[in-house]
Every structure is written in C-alpha cells, then in structure tokens.
Short mmCIF file of C-alpha atoms in Angstrom, two decimals:
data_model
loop_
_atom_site.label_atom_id
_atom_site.label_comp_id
_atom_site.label_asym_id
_atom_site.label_seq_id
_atom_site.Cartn_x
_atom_site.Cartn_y
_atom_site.Cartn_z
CA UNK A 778 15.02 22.95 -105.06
CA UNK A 779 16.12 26.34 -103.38
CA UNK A 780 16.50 27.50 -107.19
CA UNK A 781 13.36 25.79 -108.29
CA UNK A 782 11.73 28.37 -105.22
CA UNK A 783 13.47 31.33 -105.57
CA UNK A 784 12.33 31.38 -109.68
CA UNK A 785 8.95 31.31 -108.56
CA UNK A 786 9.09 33.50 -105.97
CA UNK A 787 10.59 36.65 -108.13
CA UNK A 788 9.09 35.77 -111.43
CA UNK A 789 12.50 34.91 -112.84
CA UNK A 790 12.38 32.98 -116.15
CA UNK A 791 15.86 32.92 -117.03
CA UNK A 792 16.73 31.55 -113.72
CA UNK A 793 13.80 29.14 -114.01
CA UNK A 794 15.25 27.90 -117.07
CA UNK A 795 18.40 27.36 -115.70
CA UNK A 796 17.81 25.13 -113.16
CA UNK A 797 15.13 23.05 -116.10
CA UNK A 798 16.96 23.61 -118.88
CA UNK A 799 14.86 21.62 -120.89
CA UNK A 800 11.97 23.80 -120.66
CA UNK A 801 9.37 23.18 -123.23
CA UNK A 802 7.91 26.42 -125.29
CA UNK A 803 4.44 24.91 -123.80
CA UNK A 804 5.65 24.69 -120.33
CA UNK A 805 7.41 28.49 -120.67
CA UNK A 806 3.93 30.18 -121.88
CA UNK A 807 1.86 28.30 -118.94
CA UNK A 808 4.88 29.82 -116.86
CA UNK A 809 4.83 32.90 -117.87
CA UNK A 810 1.31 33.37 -117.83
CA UNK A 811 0.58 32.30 -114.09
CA UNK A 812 3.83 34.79 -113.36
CA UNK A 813 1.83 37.77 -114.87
CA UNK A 814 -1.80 36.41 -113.11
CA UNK A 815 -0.26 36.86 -109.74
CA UNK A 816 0.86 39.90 -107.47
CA UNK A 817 3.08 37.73 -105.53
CA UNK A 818 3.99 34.12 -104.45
CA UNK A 819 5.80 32.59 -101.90
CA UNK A 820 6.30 28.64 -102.24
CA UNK A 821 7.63 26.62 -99.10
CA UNK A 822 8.54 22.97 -100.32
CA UNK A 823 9.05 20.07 -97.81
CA UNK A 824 11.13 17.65 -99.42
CA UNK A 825 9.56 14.33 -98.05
CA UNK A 826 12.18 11.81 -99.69
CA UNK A 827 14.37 11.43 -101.90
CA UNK A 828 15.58 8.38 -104.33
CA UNK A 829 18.41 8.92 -105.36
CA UNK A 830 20.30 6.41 -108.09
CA UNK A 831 23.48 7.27 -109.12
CA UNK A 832 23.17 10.76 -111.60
CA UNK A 833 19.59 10.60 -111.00
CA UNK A 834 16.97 11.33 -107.82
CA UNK A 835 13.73 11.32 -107.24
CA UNK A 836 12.11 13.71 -104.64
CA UNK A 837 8.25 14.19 -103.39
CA UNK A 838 7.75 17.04 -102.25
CA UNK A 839 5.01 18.97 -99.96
CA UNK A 840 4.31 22.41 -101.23
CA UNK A 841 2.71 25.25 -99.73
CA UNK A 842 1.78 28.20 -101.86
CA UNK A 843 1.09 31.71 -100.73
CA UNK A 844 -0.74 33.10 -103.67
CA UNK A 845 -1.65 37.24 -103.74
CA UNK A 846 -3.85 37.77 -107.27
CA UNK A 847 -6.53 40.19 -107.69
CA UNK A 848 -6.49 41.41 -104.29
CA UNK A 849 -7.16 38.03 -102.92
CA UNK A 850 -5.09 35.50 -101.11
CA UNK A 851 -4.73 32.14 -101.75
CA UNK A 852 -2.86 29.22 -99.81
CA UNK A 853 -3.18 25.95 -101.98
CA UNK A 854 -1.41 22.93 -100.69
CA UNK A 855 -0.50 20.23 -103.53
CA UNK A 856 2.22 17.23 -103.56
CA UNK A 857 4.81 16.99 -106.51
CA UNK A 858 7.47 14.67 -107.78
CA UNK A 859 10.43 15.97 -109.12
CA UNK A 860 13.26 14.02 -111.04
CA UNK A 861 16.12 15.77 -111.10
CA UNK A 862 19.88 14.76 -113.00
CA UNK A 863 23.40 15.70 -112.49
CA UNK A 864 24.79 16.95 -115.33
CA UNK A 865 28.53 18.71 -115.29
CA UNK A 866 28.09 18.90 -111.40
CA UNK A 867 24.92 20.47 -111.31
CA UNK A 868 21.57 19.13 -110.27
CA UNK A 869 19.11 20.20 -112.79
CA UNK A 870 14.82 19.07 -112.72
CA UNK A 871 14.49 16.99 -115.54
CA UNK A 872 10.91 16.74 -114.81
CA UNK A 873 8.01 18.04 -112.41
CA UNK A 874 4.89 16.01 -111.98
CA UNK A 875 2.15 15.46 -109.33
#
C-alpha cells in the first residue's frame, strides 16, 4: 500500500506498474492522464481491515487526497477495496475498486 502511495504521490508509472503488474492499457491512459491534470498529490490511506486468505487479502481502505490542479486545492475523501496476491514473495494489487 506504501508503494501503491508513493506512485501516486511522484507521478511514477513504472513504479505504479510494479506494484499492479497487470495494468490494463485503459487503466494506464486514465493514469497517466489524471498524473499530467494535477500539480501535486498527496494520498493518506487508512487501511480499515484486511481479509486475508492464504495468497490472497482483501483490504478497505479510507483515503484522503490532497489534490493541487489549476491553482486550486482539492481534498476528496473516497473508500476503496483493494485485492491484493502474493506472488514470488511479493504482495502485488490485483485489483482496485470502490
């Protein structure tokens, strides 16, 4: 989740990607896009449980975004599930939903 964050919150695809490497070409452009539409972002999740089974977990999350685009701030406050799979040791998101 740390990872998930800290792609965000320097506009870094390629470490995006590596922490969902299953990124869809859809997904990547909508990605892209809203990294280019803002100035800056700073995301603070609240993980508010976690299921985990096995290779598998499910997490809901609280997020907080600090959004700076077009000279105006923006603080929008949204829930999210995230399914996430270990895979060679690693947990990677396998999904992100609302």
């Amino acid at each position: 989740v740390a990872t998930y964050v800290r792609a965000i919150e320097t506009k870094d695809l390629a470490l995006f990607r590596s922490i969902k490497p299953n990124l869809g070409a859809d997904e990547e452009r909508r990605i892209q896009q809203g990294f280019r539409a803002v100035t800056s972002q700073k995301v603070n999740i609240t993980i508010v449980s976690i299921d985990r089974r096995g290779d598998r977990a499910t997490l809901q999350l609280r997020r907080q975004d600090i959004i700076e685009a077009g000279g105006r701030r923006q603080s929008p406050e949204s829930r999210q599930t995230m399914t996430m799979a270990k895979t060679n040791g690693t947990w990677v998101i396998v999904e992100i939903g609302q």
